[in-house]
CSV table of C-alpha atoms in Angstrom, one decimal:
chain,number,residue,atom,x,y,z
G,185,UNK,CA,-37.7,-90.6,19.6
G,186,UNK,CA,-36.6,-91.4,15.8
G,187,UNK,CA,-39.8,-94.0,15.7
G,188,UNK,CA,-42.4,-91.6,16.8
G,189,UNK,CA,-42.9,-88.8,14.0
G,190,UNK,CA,-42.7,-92.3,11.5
G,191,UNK,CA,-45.2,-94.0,13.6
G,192,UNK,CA,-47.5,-90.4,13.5
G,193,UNK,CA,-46.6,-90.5,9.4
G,194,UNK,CA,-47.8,-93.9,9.0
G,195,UNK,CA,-51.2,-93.0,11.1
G,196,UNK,CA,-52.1,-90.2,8.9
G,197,UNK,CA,-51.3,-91.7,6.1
G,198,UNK,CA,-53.6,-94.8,7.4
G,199,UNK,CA,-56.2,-92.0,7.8
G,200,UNK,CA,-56.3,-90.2,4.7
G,201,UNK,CA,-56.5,-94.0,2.9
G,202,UNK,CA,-59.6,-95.3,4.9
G,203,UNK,CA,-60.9,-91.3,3.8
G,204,UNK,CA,-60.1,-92.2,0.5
G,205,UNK,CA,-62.3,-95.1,0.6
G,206,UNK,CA,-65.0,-94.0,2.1
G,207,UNK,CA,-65.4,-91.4,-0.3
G,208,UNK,CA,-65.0,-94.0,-3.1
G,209,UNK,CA,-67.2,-96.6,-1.6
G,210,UNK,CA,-70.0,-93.4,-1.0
G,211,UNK,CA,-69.8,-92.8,-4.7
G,212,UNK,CA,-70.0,-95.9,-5.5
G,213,UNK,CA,-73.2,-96.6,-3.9
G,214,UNK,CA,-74.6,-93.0,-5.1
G,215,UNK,CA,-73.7,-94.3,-8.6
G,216,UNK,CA,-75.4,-97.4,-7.6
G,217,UNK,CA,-78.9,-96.1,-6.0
G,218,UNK,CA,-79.1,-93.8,-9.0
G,219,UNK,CA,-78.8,-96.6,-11.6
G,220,UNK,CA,-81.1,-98.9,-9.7
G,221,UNK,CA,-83.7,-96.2,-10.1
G,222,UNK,CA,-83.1,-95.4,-13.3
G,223,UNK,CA,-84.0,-99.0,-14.1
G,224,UNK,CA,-86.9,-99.3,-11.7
């Protein structure tokens, strides 16, 4: 019982991180497309 609300912690947390991510990785490529086109 004592594990469980740690475990469900630990799983949100895990989900907010790969959100975090993504969002960085998205704006990282948005940055990238709009350089490579600037260039182009």
């Amino acid at each position: 019982m004592e594990s469980d609300p740690k475990f469900k912690k630990v799983i949100e947390g895990a989900d907010a991180l790969s959100l975090g991510i993504s969002i960085v990785v998205a704006i990282l490529i948005g940055i990238g497309i709009g350089y490579g086109s600037l260039k182009s």
